[in-house]
mmCIF file of C-alpha atoms and ligand atoms in Angstrom:
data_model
loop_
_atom_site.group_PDB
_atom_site.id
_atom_site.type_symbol
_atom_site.label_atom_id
_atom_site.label_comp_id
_atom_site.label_asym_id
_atom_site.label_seq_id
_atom_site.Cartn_x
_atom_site.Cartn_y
_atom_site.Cartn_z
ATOM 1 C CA UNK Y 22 115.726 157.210 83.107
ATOM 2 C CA UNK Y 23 112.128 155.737 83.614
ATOM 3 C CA UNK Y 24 110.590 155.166 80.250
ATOM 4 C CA UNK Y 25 106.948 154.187 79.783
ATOM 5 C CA UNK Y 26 106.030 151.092 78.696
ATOM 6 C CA UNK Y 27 103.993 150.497 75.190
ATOM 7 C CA UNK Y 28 102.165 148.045 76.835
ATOM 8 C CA UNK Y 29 100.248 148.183 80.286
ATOM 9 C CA UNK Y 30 97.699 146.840 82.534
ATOM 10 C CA UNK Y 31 95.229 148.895 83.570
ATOM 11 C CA UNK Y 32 93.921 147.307 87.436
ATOM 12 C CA UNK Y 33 90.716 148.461 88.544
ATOM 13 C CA UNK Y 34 91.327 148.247 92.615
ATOM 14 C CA UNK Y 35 87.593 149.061 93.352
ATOM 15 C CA UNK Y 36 86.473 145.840 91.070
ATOM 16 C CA UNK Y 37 88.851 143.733 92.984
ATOM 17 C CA UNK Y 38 87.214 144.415 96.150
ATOM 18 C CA UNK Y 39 83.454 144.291 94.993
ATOM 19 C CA UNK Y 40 84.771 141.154 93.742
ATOM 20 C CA UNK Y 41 85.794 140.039 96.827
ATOM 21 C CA UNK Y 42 82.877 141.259 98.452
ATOM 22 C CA UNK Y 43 80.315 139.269 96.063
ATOM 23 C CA UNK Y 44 82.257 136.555 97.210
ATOM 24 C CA UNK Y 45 81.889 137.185 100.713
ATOM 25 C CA UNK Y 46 78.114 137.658 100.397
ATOM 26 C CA UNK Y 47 77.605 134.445 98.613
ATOM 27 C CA UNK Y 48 79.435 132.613 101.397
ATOM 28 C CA UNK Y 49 76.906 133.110 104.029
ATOM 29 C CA UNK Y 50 77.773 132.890 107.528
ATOM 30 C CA UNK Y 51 81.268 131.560 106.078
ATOM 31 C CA UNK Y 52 84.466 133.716 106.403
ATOM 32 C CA UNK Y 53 86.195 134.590 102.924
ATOM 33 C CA UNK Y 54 89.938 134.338 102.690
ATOM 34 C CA UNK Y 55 92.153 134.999 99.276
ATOM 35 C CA UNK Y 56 94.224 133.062 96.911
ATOM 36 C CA UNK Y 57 97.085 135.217 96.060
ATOM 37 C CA UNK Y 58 99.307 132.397 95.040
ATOM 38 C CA UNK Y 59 101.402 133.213 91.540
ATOM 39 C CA UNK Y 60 101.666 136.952 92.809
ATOM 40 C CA UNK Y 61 97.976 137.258 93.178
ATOM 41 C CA UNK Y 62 97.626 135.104 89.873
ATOM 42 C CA UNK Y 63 99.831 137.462 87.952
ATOM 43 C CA UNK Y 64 98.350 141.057 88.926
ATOM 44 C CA UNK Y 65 100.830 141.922 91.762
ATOM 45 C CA UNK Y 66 100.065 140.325 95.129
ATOM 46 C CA UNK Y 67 101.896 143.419 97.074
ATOM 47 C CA UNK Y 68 98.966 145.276 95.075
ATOM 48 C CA UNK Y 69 96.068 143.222 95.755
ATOM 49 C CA UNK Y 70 96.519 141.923 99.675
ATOM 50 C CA UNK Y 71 96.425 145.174 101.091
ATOM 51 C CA UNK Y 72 93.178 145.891 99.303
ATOM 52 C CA UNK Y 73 91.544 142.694 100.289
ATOM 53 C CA UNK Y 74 93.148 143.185 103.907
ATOM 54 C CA UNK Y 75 91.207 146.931 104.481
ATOM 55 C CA UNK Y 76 88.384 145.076 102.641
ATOM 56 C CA UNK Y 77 87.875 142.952 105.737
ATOM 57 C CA UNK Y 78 89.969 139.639 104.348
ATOM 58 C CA UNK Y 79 91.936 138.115 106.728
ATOM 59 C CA UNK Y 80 93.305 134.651 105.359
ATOM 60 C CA UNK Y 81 95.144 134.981 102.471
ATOM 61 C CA UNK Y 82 96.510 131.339 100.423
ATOM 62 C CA UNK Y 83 100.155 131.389 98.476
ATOM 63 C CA UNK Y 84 101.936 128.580 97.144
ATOM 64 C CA UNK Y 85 105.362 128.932 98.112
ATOM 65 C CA UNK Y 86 107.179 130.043 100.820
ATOM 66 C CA UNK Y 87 108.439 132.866 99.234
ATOM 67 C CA UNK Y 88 105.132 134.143 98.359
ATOM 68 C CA UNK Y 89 104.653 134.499 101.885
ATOM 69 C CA UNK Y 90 108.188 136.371 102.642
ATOM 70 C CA UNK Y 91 106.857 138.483 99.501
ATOM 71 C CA UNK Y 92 103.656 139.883 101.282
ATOM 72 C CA UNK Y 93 104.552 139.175 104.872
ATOM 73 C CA UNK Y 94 105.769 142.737 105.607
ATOM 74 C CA UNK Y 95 101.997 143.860 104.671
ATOM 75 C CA UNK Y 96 99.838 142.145 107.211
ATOM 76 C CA UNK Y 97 100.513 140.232 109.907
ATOM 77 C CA UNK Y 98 102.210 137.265 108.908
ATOM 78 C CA UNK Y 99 99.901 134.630 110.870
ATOM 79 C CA UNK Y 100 97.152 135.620 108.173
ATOM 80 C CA UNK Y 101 99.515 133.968 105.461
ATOM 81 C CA UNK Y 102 99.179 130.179 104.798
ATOM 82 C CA UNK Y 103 101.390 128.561 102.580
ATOM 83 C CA UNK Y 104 99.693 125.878 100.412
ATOM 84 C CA UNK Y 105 102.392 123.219 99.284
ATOM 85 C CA UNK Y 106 103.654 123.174 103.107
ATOM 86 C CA UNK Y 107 106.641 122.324 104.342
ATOM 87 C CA UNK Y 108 109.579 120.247 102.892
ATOM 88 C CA UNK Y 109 112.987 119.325 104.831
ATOM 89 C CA UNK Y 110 114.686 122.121 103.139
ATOM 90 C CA UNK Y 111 112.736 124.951 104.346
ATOM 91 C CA UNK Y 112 110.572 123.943 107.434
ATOM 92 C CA UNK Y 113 113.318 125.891 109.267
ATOM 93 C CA UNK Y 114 113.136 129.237 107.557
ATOM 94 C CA UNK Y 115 109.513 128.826 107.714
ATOM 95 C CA UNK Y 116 108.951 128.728 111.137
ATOM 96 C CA UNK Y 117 111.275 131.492 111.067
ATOM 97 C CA UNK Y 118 108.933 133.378 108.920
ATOM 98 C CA UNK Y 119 105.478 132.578 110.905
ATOM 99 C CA UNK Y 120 103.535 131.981 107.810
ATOM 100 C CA UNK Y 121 101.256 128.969 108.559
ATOM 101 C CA UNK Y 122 101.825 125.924 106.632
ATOM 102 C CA UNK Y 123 99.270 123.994 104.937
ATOM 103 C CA UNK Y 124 100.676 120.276 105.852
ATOM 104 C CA UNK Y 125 99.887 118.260 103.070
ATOM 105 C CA UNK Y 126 101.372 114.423 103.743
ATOM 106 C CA UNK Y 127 102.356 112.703 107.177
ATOM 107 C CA UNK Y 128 106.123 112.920 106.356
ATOM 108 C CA UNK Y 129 104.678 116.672 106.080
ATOM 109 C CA UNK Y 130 103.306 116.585 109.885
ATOM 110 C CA UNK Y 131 106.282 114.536 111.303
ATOM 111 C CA UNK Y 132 108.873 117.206 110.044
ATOM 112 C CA UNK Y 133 106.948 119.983 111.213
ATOM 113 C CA UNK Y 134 106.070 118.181 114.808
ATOM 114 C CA UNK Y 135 110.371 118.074 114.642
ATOM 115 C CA UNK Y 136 110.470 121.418 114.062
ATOM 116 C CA UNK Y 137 108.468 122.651 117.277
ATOM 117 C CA UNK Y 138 104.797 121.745 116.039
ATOM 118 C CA UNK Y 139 102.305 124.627 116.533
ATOM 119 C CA UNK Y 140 99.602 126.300 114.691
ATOM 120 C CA UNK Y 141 99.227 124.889 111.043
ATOM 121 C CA UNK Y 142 96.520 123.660 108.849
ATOM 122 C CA UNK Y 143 95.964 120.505 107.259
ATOM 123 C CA UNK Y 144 94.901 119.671 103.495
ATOM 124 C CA UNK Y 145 92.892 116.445 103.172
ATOM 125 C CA UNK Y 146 92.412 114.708 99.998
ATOM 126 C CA UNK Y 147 88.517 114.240 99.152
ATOM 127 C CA UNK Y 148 88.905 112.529 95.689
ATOM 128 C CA UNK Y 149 91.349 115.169 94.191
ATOM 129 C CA UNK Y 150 94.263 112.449 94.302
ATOM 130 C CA UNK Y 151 96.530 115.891 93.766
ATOM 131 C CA UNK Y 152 97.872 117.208 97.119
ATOM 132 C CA UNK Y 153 96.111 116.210 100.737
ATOM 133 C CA UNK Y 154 96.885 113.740 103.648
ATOM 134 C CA UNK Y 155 94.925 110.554 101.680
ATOM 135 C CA UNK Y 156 91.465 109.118 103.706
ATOM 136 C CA UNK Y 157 93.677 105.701 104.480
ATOM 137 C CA UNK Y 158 96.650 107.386 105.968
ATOM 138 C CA UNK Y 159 94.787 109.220 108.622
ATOM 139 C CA UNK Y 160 95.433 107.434 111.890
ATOM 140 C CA UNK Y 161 94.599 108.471 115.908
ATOM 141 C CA UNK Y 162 97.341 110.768 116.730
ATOM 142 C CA UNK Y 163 98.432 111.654 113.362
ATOM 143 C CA UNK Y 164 97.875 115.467 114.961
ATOM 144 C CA UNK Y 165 99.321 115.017 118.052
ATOM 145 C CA UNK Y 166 101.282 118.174 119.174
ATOM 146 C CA UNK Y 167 99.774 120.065 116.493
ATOM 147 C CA UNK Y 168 97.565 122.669 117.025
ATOM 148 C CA UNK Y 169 95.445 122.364 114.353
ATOM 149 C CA UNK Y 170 93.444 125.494 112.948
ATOM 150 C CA UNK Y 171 92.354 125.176 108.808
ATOM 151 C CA UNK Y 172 91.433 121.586 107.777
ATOM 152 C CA UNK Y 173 90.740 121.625 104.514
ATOM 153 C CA UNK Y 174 90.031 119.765 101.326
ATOM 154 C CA UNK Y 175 90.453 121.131 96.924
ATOM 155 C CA UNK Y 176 87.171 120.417 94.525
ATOM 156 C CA UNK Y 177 88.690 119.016 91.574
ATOM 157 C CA UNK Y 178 85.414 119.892 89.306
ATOM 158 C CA UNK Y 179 83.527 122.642 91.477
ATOM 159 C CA UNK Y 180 83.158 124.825 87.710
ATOM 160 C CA UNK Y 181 81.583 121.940 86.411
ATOM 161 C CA UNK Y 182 77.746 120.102 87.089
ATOM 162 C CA UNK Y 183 79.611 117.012 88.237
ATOM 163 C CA UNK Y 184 78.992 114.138 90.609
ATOM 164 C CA UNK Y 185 82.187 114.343 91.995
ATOM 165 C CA UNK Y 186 81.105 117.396 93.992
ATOM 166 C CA UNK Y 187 79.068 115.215 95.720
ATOM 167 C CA UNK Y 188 81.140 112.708 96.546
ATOM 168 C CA UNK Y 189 83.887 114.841 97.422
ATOM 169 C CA UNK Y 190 81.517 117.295 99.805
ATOM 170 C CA UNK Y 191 80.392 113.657 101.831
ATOM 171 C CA UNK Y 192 84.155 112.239 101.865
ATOM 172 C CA UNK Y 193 85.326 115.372 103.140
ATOM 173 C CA UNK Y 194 82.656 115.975 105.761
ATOM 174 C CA UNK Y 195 83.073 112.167 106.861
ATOM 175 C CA UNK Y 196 86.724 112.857 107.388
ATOM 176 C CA UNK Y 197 86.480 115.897 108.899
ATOM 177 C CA UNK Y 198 83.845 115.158 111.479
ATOM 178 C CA UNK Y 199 85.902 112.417 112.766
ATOM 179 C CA UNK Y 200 89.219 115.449 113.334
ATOM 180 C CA UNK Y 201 90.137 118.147 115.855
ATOM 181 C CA UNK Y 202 90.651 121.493 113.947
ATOM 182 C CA UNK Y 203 89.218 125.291 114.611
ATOM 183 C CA UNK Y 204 87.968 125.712 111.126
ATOM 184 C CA UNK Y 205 87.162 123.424 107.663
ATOM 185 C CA UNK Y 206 87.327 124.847 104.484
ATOM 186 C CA UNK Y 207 86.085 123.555 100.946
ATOM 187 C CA UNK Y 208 85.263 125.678 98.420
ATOM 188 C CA UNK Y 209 87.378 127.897 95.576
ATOM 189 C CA UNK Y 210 85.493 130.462 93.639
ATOM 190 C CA UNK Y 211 83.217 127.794 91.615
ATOM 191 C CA UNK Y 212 82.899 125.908 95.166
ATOM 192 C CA UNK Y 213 80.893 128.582 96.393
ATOM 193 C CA UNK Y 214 78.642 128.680 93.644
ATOM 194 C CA UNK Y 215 77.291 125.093 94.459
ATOM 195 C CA UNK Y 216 75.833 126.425 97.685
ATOM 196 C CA UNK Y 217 76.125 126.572 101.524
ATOM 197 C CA UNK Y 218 76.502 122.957 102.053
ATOM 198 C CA UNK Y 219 79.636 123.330 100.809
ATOM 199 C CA UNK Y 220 81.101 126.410 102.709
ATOM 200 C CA UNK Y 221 81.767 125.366 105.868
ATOM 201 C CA UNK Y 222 83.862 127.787 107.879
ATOM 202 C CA UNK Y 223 85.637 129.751 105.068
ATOM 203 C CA UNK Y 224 85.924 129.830 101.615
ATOM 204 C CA UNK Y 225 88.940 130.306 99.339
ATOM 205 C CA UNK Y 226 88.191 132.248 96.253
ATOM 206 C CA UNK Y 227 90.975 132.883 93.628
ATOM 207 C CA UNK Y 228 89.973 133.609 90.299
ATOM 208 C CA UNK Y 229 86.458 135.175 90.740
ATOM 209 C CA UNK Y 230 88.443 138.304 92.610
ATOM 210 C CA UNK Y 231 90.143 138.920 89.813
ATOM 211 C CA UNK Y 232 87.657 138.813 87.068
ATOM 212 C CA UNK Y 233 86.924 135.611 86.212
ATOM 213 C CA UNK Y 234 83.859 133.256 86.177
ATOM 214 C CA UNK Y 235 84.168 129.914 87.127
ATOM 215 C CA UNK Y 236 80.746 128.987 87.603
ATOM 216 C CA UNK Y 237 78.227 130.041 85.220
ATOM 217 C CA UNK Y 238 75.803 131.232 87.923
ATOM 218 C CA UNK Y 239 78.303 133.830 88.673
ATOM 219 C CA UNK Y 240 78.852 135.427 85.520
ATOM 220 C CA UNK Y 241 76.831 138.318 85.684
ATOM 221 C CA UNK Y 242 78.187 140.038 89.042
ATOM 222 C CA UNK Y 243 81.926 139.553 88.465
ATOM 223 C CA UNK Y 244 83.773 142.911 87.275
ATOM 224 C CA UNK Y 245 86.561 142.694 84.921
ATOM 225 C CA UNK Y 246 90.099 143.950 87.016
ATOM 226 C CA UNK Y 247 92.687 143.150 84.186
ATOM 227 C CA UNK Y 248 92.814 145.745 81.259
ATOM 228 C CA UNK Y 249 95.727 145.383 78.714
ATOM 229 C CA UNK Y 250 96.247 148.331 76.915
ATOM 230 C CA UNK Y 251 99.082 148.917 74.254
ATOM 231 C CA UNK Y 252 100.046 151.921 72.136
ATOM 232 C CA UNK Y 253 99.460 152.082 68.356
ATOM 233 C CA UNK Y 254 103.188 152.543 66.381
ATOM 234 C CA UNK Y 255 102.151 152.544 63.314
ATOM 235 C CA UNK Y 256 98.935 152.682 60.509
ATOM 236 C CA UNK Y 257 99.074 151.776 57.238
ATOM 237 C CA UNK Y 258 96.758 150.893 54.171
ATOM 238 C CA UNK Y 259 96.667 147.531 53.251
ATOM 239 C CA UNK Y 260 95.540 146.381 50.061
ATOM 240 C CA UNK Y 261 92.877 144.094 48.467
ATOM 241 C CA UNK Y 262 94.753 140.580 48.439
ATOM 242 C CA UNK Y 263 97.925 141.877 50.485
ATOM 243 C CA UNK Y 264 99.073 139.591 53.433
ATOM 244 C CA UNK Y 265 99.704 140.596 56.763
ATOM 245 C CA UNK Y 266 102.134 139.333 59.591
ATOM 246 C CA UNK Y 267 103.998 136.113 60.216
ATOM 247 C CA UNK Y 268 103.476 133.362 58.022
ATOM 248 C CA UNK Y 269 100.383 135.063 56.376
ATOM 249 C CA UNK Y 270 97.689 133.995 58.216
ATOM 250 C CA UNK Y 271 95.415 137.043 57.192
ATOM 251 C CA UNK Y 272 94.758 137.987 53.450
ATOM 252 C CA UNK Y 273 93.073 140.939 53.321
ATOM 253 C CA UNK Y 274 89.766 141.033 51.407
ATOM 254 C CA UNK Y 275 89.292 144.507 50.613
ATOM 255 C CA UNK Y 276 91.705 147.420 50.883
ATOM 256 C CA UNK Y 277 91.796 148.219 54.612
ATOM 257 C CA UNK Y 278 93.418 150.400 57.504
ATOM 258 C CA UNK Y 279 95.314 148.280 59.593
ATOM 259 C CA UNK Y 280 97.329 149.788 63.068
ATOM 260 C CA UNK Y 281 99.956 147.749 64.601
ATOM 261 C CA UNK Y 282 100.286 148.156 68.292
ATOM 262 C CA UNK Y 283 102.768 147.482 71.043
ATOM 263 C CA UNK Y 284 101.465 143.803 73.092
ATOM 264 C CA UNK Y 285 102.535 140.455 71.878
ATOM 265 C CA UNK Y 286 103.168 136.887 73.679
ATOM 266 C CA UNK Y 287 106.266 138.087 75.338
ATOM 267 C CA UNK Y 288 103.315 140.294 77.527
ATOM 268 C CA UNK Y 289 101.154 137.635 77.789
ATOM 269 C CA UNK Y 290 98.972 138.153 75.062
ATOM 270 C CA UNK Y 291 99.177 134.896 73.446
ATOM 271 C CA UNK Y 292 99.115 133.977 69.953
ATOM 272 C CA UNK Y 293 95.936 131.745 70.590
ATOM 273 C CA UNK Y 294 94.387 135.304 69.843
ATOM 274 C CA UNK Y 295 95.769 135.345 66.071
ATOM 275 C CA UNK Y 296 92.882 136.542 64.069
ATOM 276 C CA UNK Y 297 90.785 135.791 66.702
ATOM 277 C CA UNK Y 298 90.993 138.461 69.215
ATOM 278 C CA UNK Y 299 90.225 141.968 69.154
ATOM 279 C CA UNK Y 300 90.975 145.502 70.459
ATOM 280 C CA UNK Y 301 88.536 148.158 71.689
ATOM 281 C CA UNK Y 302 89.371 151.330 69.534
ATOM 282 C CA UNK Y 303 87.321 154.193 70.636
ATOM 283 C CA UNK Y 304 84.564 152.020 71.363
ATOM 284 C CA UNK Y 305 84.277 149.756 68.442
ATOM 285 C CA UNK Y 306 85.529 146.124 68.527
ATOM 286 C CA UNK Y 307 88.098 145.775 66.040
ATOM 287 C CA UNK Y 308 89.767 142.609 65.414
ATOM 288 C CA UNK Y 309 93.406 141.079 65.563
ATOM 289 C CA UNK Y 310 94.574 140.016 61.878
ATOM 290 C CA UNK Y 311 97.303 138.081 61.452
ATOM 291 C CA UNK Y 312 99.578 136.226 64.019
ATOM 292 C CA UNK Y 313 99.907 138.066 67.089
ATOM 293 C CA UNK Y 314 103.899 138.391 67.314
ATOM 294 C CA UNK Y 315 106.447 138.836 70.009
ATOM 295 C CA UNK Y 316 105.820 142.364 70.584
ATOM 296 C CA UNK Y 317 103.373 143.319 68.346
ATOM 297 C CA UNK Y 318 99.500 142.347 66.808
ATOM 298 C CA UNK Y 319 97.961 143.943 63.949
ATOM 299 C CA UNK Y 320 94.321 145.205 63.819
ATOM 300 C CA UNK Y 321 91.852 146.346 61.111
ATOM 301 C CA UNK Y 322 90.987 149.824 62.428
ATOM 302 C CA UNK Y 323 89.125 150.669 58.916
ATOM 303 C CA UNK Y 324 86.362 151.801 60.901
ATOM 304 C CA UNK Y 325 88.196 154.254 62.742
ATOM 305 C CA UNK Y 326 90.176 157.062 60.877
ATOM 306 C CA UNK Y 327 90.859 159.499 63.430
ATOM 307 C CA UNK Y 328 92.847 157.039 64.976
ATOM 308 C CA UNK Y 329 96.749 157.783 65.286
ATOM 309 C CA UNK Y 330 100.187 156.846 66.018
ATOM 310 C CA UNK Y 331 100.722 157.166 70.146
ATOM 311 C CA UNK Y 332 97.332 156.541 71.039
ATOM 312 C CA UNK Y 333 96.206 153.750 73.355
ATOM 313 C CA UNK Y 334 94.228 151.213 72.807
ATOM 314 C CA UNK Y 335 92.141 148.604 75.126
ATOM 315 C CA UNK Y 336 92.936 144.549 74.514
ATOM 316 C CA UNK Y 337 89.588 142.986 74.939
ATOM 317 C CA UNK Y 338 90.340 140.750 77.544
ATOM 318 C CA UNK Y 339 87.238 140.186 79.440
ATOM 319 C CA UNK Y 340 88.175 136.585 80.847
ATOM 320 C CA UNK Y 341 85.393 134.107 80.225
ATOM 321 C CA UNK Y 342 84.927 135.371 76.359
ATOM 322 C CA UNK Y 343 88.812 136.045 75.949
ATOM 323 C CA UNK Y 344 89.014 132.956 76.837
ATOM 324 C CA UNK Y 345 86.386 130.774 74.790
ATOM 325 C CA UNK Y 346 88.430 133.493 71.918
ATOM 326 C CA UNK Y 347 91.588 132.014 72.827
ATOM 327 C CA UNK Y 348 91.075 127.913 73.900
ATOM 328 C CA UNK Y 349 93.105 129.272 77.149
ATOM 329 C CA UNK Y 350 92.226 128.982 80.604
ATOM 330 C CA UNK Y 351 91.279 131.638 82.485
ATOM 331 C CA UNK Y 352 93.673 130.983 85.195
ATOM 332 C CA UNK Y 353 96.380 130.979 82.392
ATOM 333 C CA UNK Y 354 95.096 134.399 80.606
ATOM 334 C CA UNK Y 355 95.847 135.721 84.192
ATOM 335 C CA UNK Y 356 98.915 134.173 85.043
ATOM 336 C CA UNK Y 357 100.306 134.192 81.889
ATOM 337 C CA UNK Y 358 100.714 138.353 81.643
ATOM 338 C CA UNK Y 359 104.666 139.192 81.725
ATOM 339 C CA UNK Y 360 106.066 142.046 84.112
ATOM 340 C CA UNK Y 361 107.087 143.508 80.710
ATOM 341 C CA UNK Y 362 103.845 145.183 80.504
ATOM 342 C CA UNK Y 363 103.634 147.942 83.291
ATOM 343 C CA UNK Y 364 101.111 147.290 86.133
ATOM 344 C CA UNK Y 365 98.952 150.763 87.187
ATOM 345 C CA UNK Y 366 96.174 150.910 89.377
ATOM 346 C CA UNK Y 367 92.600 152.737 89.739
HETATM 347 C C1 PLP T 10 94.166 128.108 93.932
HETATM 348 C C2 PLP T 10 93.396 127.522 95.037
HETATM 349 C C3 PLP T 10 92.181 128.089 95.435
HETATM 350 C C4 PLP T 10 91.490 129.179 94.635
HETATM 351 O O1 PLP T 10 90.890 128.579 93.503
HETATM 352 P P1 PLP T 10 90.052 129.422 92.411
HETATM 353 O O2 PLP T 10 89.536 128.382 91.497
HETATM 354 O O3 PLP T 10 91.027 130.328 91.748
HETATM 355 O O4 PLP T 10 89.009 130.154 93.142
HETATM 356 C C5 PLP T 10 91.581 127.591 96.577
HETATM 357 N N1 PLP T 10 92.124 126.554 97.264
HETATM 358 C C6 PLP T 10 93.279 125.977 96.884
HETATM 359 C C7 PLP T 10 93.813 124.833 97.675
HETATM 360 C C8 PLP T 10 93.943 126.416 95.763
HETATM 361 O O5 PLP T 10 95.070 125.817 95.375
#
């Protein structure tokens, strides 16, 4: 039996590449690679890397090493760089595997030196103080054996007008000048906002190709990918005074319509949208009262009487108001939607 979901994501395939491509234009003379990391941040990376792949992508960022194994069969696995690199308990397997590790420490280097050396790339820590081989412990022939290709440093504030961009774009150059690689890399999505000084030899965007805007400047070119849609069980009148959902967060004013419809937390939709979100209902915004629950949210439809039991109904969920709506990230929006919802794509 295969039944259909109540609750789905509607991916628009041709935004993610224009997406990608806007990204690729504002990088210059810069190559454009792909964070897919978190299963292309939650929309399916065995969905999205082939599309960025015949798009003309060809370096493509996950996390962990099984993010790599994931995807590997898709493209050839030497595109595939794995960005928390390699630990003693897998530096085997992944040289096994032929994804390219992102070596982030010496004790990083040294293991994978042990393990044959070869091509890898190198993460250097610019001011971050997250994840990066630190200014004071590089040393002459810290690379030796290695054959270096990515060498690359994280913005820690690139979305924001910050001096730290600065100092970070100096450190890094400083550092890098001084080191053998075949390519340096700076900038995610809001990175390449803040201009060609700061591209280098490729860029890294993440959460611009999938809809969101990290940098002000960009806000007007990005095209929404994510669509949550969810079916409406039930409509009922509510009454002048009556209270609706959990805990009664929403008293209604006036008698009113109200539909509830399947999407709740356990899809992703979180309840930071209770009586503060709202659903597109044959083209009129209609919004969330009450708490959004498990499973379901409620939503004054008053304005819309044709509407019935079965139909479907859009989630607004357009990322950088969704998520001024909601207090959460955009990243988080993204990587918080559950599998429960069913994934189709246009
Ligand atoms: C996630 C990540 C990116 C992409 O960042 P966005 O802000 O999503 O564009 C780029 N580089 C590294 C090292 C990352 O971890």
């Amino acid at each position: 039996m295969n039944f259909p979901a109540p609750s789905r994501l509607r991916l628009d395939g041709a935004a993610l590449v224009a997406n990608w491509k806007i990204m690729a234009r504002l990088s210059g003379s810069a190559a454009t690679g792909a964070a897919v990391k978190a299963n292309a941040y939650g929309l399916g990376a065995r969905d999205v890397v082939p599309r960025l792949w015949a798009a003309g992508c060809r370096d493509f960022f996950v996390a962990h090493w099984g993010e790599a194994e994931e995807i590997a069969d898709l493209i050839p696995v030497q595109h595939i760089a794995v960005l928390n690199g390699v630990c003693r308990d897998d530096v085997r397997q992944a040289a096994v595997l032929g994804a390219v590790p992102v070596l982030n420490t010496p004790s990083q280097i040294a293991l994978w030196r042990a393990a044959g050396g070869g091509r890898c790339h190198v993460m250097i820590d610019s001011g971050m103080n997250r994840l990066g081989v630190g200014a004071e412990q590089l040393h002459d022939g810290l690379f030796d054996g290695l054959d270096v290709d990515i060498l690359m440093s994280h913005l820690a504030s690139a979305d924001e007008q910050s001096p730290q961009n600065a100092m970070q774009l100096e450190r890094y150059r400083r550092i890098s000048e001084g080191l053998t690689c075949k390519r340096r890399s700076l900038a995610n999505s809001a990175g390449i906002a803040l201009g060609p000084d700061y591209h280098f030899d490729l860029t890294r965007p993440g959460l611009a190709l999938y809809g969101g805007v990290a940098h002000s400047t960009l806000g007007d070119s990005i095209r929404q990918v994510v669509l949550p849609q969810a079916r409406v069980l039930q409509t009922r009148k509510v009454a002048s005074g009556a209270m609706v959902g959990y805990n009664a967060t929403y008293i209604a004013e006036h008698e009113m319509t109200t539909a509830t419809m399947a999407i709740g937390y356990a899809d992703g939709y979180y309840r930071a949208f209770s009586n503060r979100g709202f659903v597109c209902v044959k083209g009129i915004d209609c919004p969330i009262v009450g708490r959004v629950s498990m499973d379901l949210i409620t939503v004054d439809v008053t304005s819309i009487p044709s509407l019935s039991e079965g139909d479907w109904c859009d989630i607004h969920f357009e990322l950088p108001s969704a998520s001024h709506i909601s207090g959460v990230s955009q990243y988080e929006l993204l990587t918080g939607l559950s599998h429960r919802a069913e994934r189709y794509w246009i």
